[in-house]
Short mmCIF file of C-alpha atoms and ligand atoms in Angstrom, two decimals:
data_model
loop_
_atom_site.label_atom_id
_atom_site.label_comp_id
_atom_site.label_asym_id
_atom_site.label_seq_id
_atom_site.Cartn_x
_atom_site.Cartn_y
_atom_site.Cartn_z
CA MET A 1 153.16 50.04 112.55
CA LEU A 2 150.41 50.88 115.16
CA GLU A 3 152.85 53.88 116.26
CA GLN A 4 152.93 55.03 113.07
CA VAL A 5 148.60 55.09 112.34
CA ASP A 6 149.03 57.12 115.75
CA HIS A 7 151.36 59.40 114.83
CA LEU A 8 149.51 60.15 111.42
CA LEU A 9 146.06 60.32 113.61
CA LYS A 10 147.59 62.99 116.25
CA GLU A 11 149.13 64.89 112.57
CA ILE A 12 145.66 65.01 110.67
CA GLU A 13 143.72 66.21 114.02
CA GLY A 14 146.03 68.93 114.52
CA PHE A 15 145.63 70.08 110.58
CA SER A 16 144.45 73.49 109.94
CA CYS A 17 144.18 75.70 106.64
CA ASN A 18 142.71 78.95 104.62
CA THR A 19 142.07 78.03 101.55
CA LEU A 20 140.41 75.06 99.74
CA GLU A 21 143.41 74.61 97.61
CA GLU A 22 145.14 73.79 100.62
CA VAL A 23 142.29 71.15 101.69
CA GLU A 24 142.26 69.57 98.07
CA ALA A 25 146.56 69.40 99.00
CA PHE A 26 145.95 67.89 102.16
CA ARG A 27 143.40 65.25 100.72
CA ILE A 28 145.87 64.20 97.94
CA GLN A 29 148.68 63.65 100.87
CA THR A 30 146.49 61.98 102.62
CA ILE A 31 143.42 59.96 101.32
CA GLY A 32 144.76 60.38 97.60
CA LYS A 33 146.23 57.43 96.09
CA LYS A 34 149.90 57.75 97.36
CA GLY A 35 148.52 59.48 100.04
CA SER A 36 150.12 58.66 103.69
CA VAL A 37 146.90 56.93 104.82
CA THR A 38 146.43 55.48 101.66
CA LEU A 39 149.87 53.99 101.68
CA LEU A 40 149.70 52.87 105.71
CA MET A 41 146.24 50.73 104.36
CA GLY A 42 148.29 49.15 101.66
CA GLU A 43 150.59 47.76 104.65
CA PHE A 44 147.49 46.10 106.06
CA LYS A 45 148.92 42.63 104.42
CA ASN A 46 152.24 42.72 106.08
CA VAL A 47 150.42 43.27 109.56
CA PRO A 48 151.38 40.43 111.77
CA ASN A 49 147.65 38.51 112.29
CA GLU A 50 147.46 39.23 116.24
CA GLN A 51 147.79 42.61 115.28
CA LYS A 52 145.34 42.73 112.24
CA LYS A 53 142.08 43.23 114.12
CA GLU A 54 143.21 46.48 115.89
CA PHE A 55 145.18 47.52 112.75
CA GLY A 56 142.04 47.69 110.91
CA GLN A 57 139.89 49.60 113.53
CA LYS A 58 142.49 52.31 113.99
CA ILE A 59 143.32 52.61 110.32
CA ASN A 60 139.57 52.83 109.47
CA HIS A 61 139.44 55.41 112.25
CA LEU A 62 142.12 57.18 110.70
CA LYS A 63 140.44 57.23 107.33
CA ASN A 64 137.67 58.33 109.12
CA THR A 65 138.83 61.32 110.63
CA VAL A 66 140.64 62.37 107.83
CA GLN A 67 136.94 62.25 105.86
CA ASP A 68 135.44 64.40 108.43
CA LYS A 69 138.25 66.75 108.50
CA ILE A 70 138.43 67.34 104.98
CA ASN A 71 134.35 67.83 105.25
CA LEU A 72 134.56 70.19 108.01
CA LEU A 73 137.10 72.53 106.45
CA LYS A 74 135.31 72.50 102.91
CA GLU A 75 132.27 73.55 104.56
CA SER A 76 133.49 76.51 106.69
CA LEU A 77 135.55 77.79 103.85
CA GLU A 78 132.98 77.81 101.31
CA GLU A 79 130.54 79.64 103.94
CA SER A 80 133.13 82.45 104.91
CA GLU A 81 134.03 82.50 100.96
CA VAL A 82 130.06 83.44 99.98
CA ALA A 83 130.09 85.60 103.05
CA THR A 84 132.84 87.71 101.56
CA GLN A 85 131.29 87.77 98.07
CA THR A 86 128.18 88.86 99.50
CA LYS A 87 129.57 91.85 101.19
CA ILE A 88 128.18 95.21 100.15
CA ASP A 89 129.85 96.63 96.71
CA PHE A 90 128.95 100.53 97.31
CA SER A 91 130.32 100.97 93.43
CA ARG A 92 127.57 98.75 92.44
CA PRO A 93 124.78 101.08 90.82
CA ALA A 94 121.73 101.23 92.48
CA GLU A 95 118.94 98.79 91.68
CA PHE A 96 115.83 100.56 89.95
CA THR A 97 113.12 100.99 92.56
CA SER A 98 109.66 101.22 90.69
CA LEU A 99 107.85 104.27 91.77
CA GLY A 100 104.23 104.65 92.71
CA SER A 101 101.67 106.17 91.27
CA ARG A 102 98.56 108.55 92.66
CA HIS A 103 94.92 106.47 92.63
CA PRO A 104 93.04 107.81 89.85
CA LEU A 105 90.29 109.34 91.90
CA SER A 106 93.13 110.99 93.91
CA VAL A 107 94.39 112.58 90.58
CA VAL A 108 90.70 113.54 89.70
CA ARG A 109 89.81 114.89 93.15
CA LYS A 110 93.00 117.51 92.77
CA GLU A 111 91.96 118.22 89.37
CA ILE A 112 88.82 119.49 90.38
CA LEU A 113 90.02 120.98 93.56
CA ASP A 114 92.22 122.82 91.65
CA ILE A 115 89.54 124.07 88.86
CA PHE A 116 87.48 125.42 91.42
CA GLY A 117 90.31 126.66 93.44
CA ARG A 118 91.62 129.03 90.63
CA ILE A 119 88.17 130.99 91.45
CA GLY A 120 88.46 131.34 95.00
CA PHE A 121 86.79 128.10 96.36
CA SER A 122 88.39 126.98 99.51
CA VAL A 123 88.11 123.32 100.69
CA SER A 124 86.15 122.18 103.89
CA GLU A 125 85.91 118.53 105.00
CA GLY A 126 82.96 116.88 107.54
CA PRO A 127 82.82 113.89 109.40
CA GLU A 128 82.15 110.58 107.37
CA ILE A 129 79.95 109.77 110.89
CA GLU A 130 77.00 112.10 110.47
CA ASP A 131 73.79 112.67 112.62
CA ASP A 132 70.55 112.88 111.13
CA TRP A 133 70.07 116.89 111.10
CA HIS A 134 73.31 117.58 108.73
CA ASN A 135 72.82 114.73 106.64
CA PHE A 136 69.26 115.03 106.34
CA SER A 137 67.20 117.29 108.64
CA ALA A 138 69.04 120.60 107.92
CA LEU A 139 68.91 119.88 104.00
CA ASN A 140 65.11 119.99 104.17
CA PHE A 141 64.41 116.06 103.87
CA PRO A 142 61.16 115.19 104.46
CA PRO A 143 60.56 113.03 107.61
CA GLU A 144 59.23 110.15 105.36
CA HIS A 145 61.54 110.88 102.35
CA PRO A 146 63.05 107.43 100.76
CA ALA A 147 66.62 108.48 100.88
CA ARG A 148 66.24 108.04 105.04
CA ASP A 149 65.41 104.16 103.98
CA MET A 150 67.52 101.41 105.50
CA GLN A 151 67.88 100.39 102.09
CA ASP A 152 69.82 103.33 101.26
CA THR A 153 71.43 104.70 104.39
CA PHE A 154 73.91 102.35 106.55
CA PHE A 155 72.24 103.73 109.97
CA ILE A 156 74.63 103.46 113.28
CA ASP A 157 71.67 104.32 115.63
CA ASN A 158 68.42 106.22 115.30
CA GLU A 159 70.23 109.36 115.10
CA ILE A 160 73.64 108.31 113.42
CA ALA A 161 74.42 107.05 110.12
CA LEU A 162 77.19 107.17 107.66
CA ARG A 163 77.10 109.96 105.51
CA THR A 164 75.20 109.33 102.27
CA HIS A 165 76.24 112.86 100.47
CA THR A 166 78.83 115.40 101.32
CA SER A 167 75.76 117.79 101.31
CA SER A 168 76.56 117.36 104.66
CA VAL A 169 79.65 119.37 104.99
CA GLN A 170 77.77 122.43 103.63
CA VAL A 171 75.14 122.66 106.66
CA ARG A 172 78.40 122.75 108.67
CA VAL A 173 80.30 125.30 106.80
CA MET A 174 77.08 127.43 106.50
CA GLU A 175 76.61 126.79 110.23
CA ASN A 176 80.14 127.67 111.18
CA SER A 177 81.02 130.76 109.37
CA LYS A 178 79.55 133.88 107.51
CA PRO A 179 78.84 134.91 104.00
CA PRO A 180 80.18 135.30 101.31
CA ILE A 181 80.76 131.49 101.36
CA ARG A 182 82.60 129.89 98.67
CA THR A 183 84.11 125.90 99.28
CA VAL A 184 84.22 122.62 97.47
CA SER A 185 83.93 119.81 100.07
CA PRO A 186 85.11 116.55 98.74
CA GLY A 187 85.00 113.11 101.06
CA ARG A 188 84.00 109.47 100.93
CA VAL A 189 80.21 108.50 101.01
CA PHE A 190 78.03 105.40 101.71
CA ARG A 191 75.16 103.98 100.50
CA ASN A 192 73.70 100.61 100.95
CA GLU A 193 73.98 99.43 97.39
CA ALA A 194 75.17 96.61 96.01
CA ILE A 195 78.11 96.26 93.84
CA SER A 196 78.03 96.27 90.48
CA ALA A 197 79.91 97.78 87.69
CA ARG A 198 77.67 101.35 88.05
CA ALA A 199 77.18 100.88 92.00
CA HIS A 200 79.20 100.65 94.70
CA CYS A 201 78.19 101.00 98.73
CA ILE A 202 81.48 103.38 98.98
CA PHE A 203 82.52 106.16 96.54
CA HIS A 204 83.42 109.96 96.37
CA GLN A 205 81.75 113.27 96.32
CA VAL A 206 82.68 117.01 95.62
CA GLU A 207 80.36 119.20 97.07
CA GLY A 208 80.36 123.07 96.10
CA LEU A 209 78.58 125.85 97.80
CA TYR A 210 78.64 129.54 97.02
CA ILE A 211 76.38 131.75 99.16
CA ASP A 212 76.78 135.68 99.09
CA LYS A 213 74.19 138.37 98.43
CA ASP A 214 72.41 138.69 95.09
CA VAL A 215 73.89 134.99 93.87
CA SER A 216 71.77 133.67 90.88
CA PHE A 217 71.19 131.04 88.98
CA ALA A 218 73.23 132.45 85.98
CA ASP A 219 76.43 132.69 88.32
CA LEU A 220 75.66 128.85 88.78
CA LYS A 221 75.60 128.33 85.21
CA GLN A 222 78.70 130.22 84.51
CA THR A 223 80.75 128.37 87.25
CA LEU A 224 79.63 124.99 86.04
CA MET A 225 80.47 126.08 82.49
CA TYR A 226 83.96 127.24 83.49
CA PHE A 227 84.21 123.87 85.44
CA ALA A 228 83.16 121.67 82.25
CA LYS A 229 85.60 123.33 79.93
CA GLU A 230 88.61 123.41 82.57
CA MET A 231 87.96 119.56 83.11
CA PHE A 232 87.04 118.20 79.78
CA GLY A 233 88.16 121.14 77.10
CA GLU A 234 87.62 124.18 76.01
CA LYS A 235 84.84 122.85 73.07
CA THR A 236 82.44 120.94 76.02
CA GLU A 237 79.45 122.30 76.45
CA ILE A 238 76.70 121.70 79.22
CA ARG A 239 72.82 121.30 79.41
CA LEU A 240 70.87 121.82 82.58
CA ARG A 241 67.88 119.60 82.72
CA PRO A 242 65.17 120.35 85.75
CA SER A 243 65.41 118.41 88.71
CA TYR A 244 64.40 117.70 91.71
CA PHE A 245 66.30 117.76 95.35
CA PRO A 246 65.08 118.67 98.55
CA PHE A 247 67.82 121.07 99.41
CA THR A 248 67.95 123.11 96.41
CA GLU A 249 65.27 125.10 94.34
CA PRO A 250 65.44 125.06 91.55
CA SER A 251 67.32 121.67 91.04
CA ALA A 252 69.08 120.69 87.92
CA GLU A 253 71.03 118.28 86.46
CA VAL A 254 74.38 118.77 84.63
CA ASP A 255 75.02 117.24 81.44
CA VAL A 256 78.43 117.57 79.19
CA SER A 257 78.70 117.30 75.35
CA CYS A 258 79.82 113.52 75.11
CA LEU A 259 83.50 113.09 75.56
CA ILE A 260 83.45 110.46 72.93
CA CYS A 261 81.39 111.92 69.93
CA SER A 262 81.33 115.53 70.83
CA GLY A 263 77.48 115.45 71.03
CA LYS A 264 76.80 113.53 67.60
CA GLY A 265 76.04 110.84 69.40
CA CYS A 266 77.51 107.18 70.06
CA ASN A 267 77.27 104.13 72.23
CA VAL A 268 78.85 105.93 75.27
CA CYS A 269 76.16 108.57 75.26
CA LYS A 270 73.18 106.24 74.26
CA HIS A 271 73.13 108.39 71.12
CA THR A 272 71.85 111.37 73.30
CA GLY A 273 75.06 113.33 72.35
CA PHE A 274 75.26 114.19 76.52
CA LEU A 275 76.63 112.78 79.73
CA GLU A 276 75.29 113.39 82.87
CA ILE A 277 77.94 114.72 85.39
CA MET A 278 76.36 116.35 88.63
CA GLY A 279 73.59 117.62 90.54
CA CYS A 280 72.77 121.50 91.17
CA GLY A 281 70.33 124.27 92.42
CA MET A 282 69.81 127.50 94.05
CA VAL A 283 69.69 126.48 97.79
CA ASP A 284 66.78 126.23 99.30
CA PRO A 285 65.47 129.46 101.78
CA ASN A 286 64.91 126.83 104.34
CA VAL A 287 68.13 125.43 104.24
CA LEU A 288 69.84 128.59 104.30
CA ASP A 289 67.56 129.32 107.45
CA ASN A 290 68.12 125.95 108.81
CA CYS A 291 71.79 126.83 109.14
CA GLY A 292 71.70 129.98 110.40
CA ILE A 293 72.00 132.23 106.92
CA ASP A 294 69.27 135.09 106.50
CA SER A 295 67.68 133.78 103.31
CA LYS A 296 65.95 137.14 102.69
CA VAL A 297 69.48 138.80 102.77
CA TYR A 298 71.50 135.84 101.01
CA SER A 299 71.24 133.51 98.21
CA GLY A 300 73.42 130.83 97.11
CA PHE A 301 73.91 127.89 94.66
CA ALA A 302 74.95 124.45 95.61
CA PHE A 303 76.07 121.05 93.13
CA GLY A 304 77.56 117.82 93.80
CA MET A 305 79.45 115.42 91.96
CA GLY A 306 80.67 112.11 91.94
CA ILE A 307 84.41 111.63 91.40
CA GLU A 308 84.08 108.20 90.40
CA ARG A 309 81.52 109.24 87.45
CA ILE A 310 84.03 112.34 86.64
CA THR A 311 87.35 109.86 86.37
CA MET A 312 85.23 106.81 84.49
CA LEU A 313 84.05 109.68 81.95
CA LYS A 314 87.67 111.18 81.28
CA TYR A 315 89.67 107.97 81.22
CA GLN A 316 86.99 105.78 79.69
CA VAL A 317 86.55 103.48 82.64
CA ASN A 318 83.68 100.99 81.97
CA ASP A 319 83.53 99.86 85.45
CA LEU A 320 83.14 101.21 88.92
CA ARG A 321 84.85 97.90 90.54
CA HIS A 322 88.25 98.73 89.00
CA PHE A 323 88.78 101.86 91.55
CA PHE A 324 88.27 99.90 94.70
CA GLU A 325 90.14 96.33 93.65
CA ASN A 326 93.80 98.01 93.54
CA ASP A 327 94.73 95.87 90.85
CA LEU A 328 98.17 97.43 89.87
CA ARG A 329 97.21 96.40 86.33
CA PHE A 330 94.55 99.03 86.64
CA LEU A 331 96.24 101.66 88.45
CA ASN A 332 99.73 101.43 86.38
CA GLN A 333 97.70 103.26 83.96
CA PHE A 334 97.37 106.64 85.72
CA LYS A 335 101.21 107.03 86.46
CA SER A 336 101.79 109.73 84.06
CA ALA A 337 98.27 111.20 85.31
CA TYR A 338 100.79 113.78 87.48
N1 DAH B 401 73.68 115.29 97.30
C1 DAH B 401 73.35 115.02 96.15
C2 DAH B 401 73.27 113.67 95.87
O1 DAH B 401 74.07 112.73 96.57
C3 DAH B 401 74.02 115.65 95.05
C4 DAH B 401 73.78 117.36 94.69
C5 DAH B 401 72.89 117.41 93.80
C6 DAH B 401 74.25 118.19 96.00
C7 DAH B 401 72.30 118.96 94.11
C8 DAH B 401 74.14 119.52 95.61
C9 DAH B 401 73.27 119.69 94.90
O2 DAH B 401 74.82 120.45 96.29
O3 DAH B 401 72.35 121.19 94.74
O4 DAH B 401 72.84 112.95 94.81
#
């Protein structure tokens, strides 16, 4: 009887198979109701008393060995089955990958540059970290001008600051090229402002500059009218209100007829019929001379607009902060913009 146990143990230890069905068959053959191990266990009562202890231990060991063997075989066969199932099936249709979209500010920046590109304006860029000369002094800012104040400007040291407007780029362009100049300068600007629905410490501008002989205010008006109609629609009207900027004389603020009520008056335009979109003016002769352009020979106009402002008006976005939060629920709405 004891030899039979040993014999069976050897057989079981040597057993191997390749499928889960074979494992199940093995289980039935060994520890099933009529299995070899079960039958042997049934023989316990016939074992002479002095061998009962040894037989019991052996048969228990046998039973555990069978159970371990079954578990082990099952586990490894199941694993390899999963592995074969997860093999790449090249015949399956590809998974849909969702396309990203351009940021609304990029969409509008491109649109602005394209509009001016069509009438011969090139694109120029300058550094975001700027010196006092290019951001202020060359642009005719008096030394005590409030824009230089710590409250508005992020200073790095006495001389260097984060640019507060892209007008600094017009100085660089004038210093480095000869008229005729026709250029638009897009870029990020920085101001030390509390963040709210209407203000942010980082925003984007596009500056425009046109310098040649005999450039007049009428040229400026025509250019702005063309821009407004291209950007907001053929029926758009513009209105220029006298204003002040240190670097232009005369200066004006540009309004477009309200995009919502077409000038009739509504909440968006605060019942004025118009919305402000930018500043502009004839480049001050001092600025031309500061930048090495003879103001007796040349004249020019400049304008500057905020990309956020234009985007908010065009798409009726009511909170500036949306542009910086990268919330997909907001950004996804511009998927078809272009
Ligand atoms: N730099 C001005 C600003 O940041 C915008 C501006 C106004 C630019 C009038 C111009 C201009 O070129 O002529 O508020």
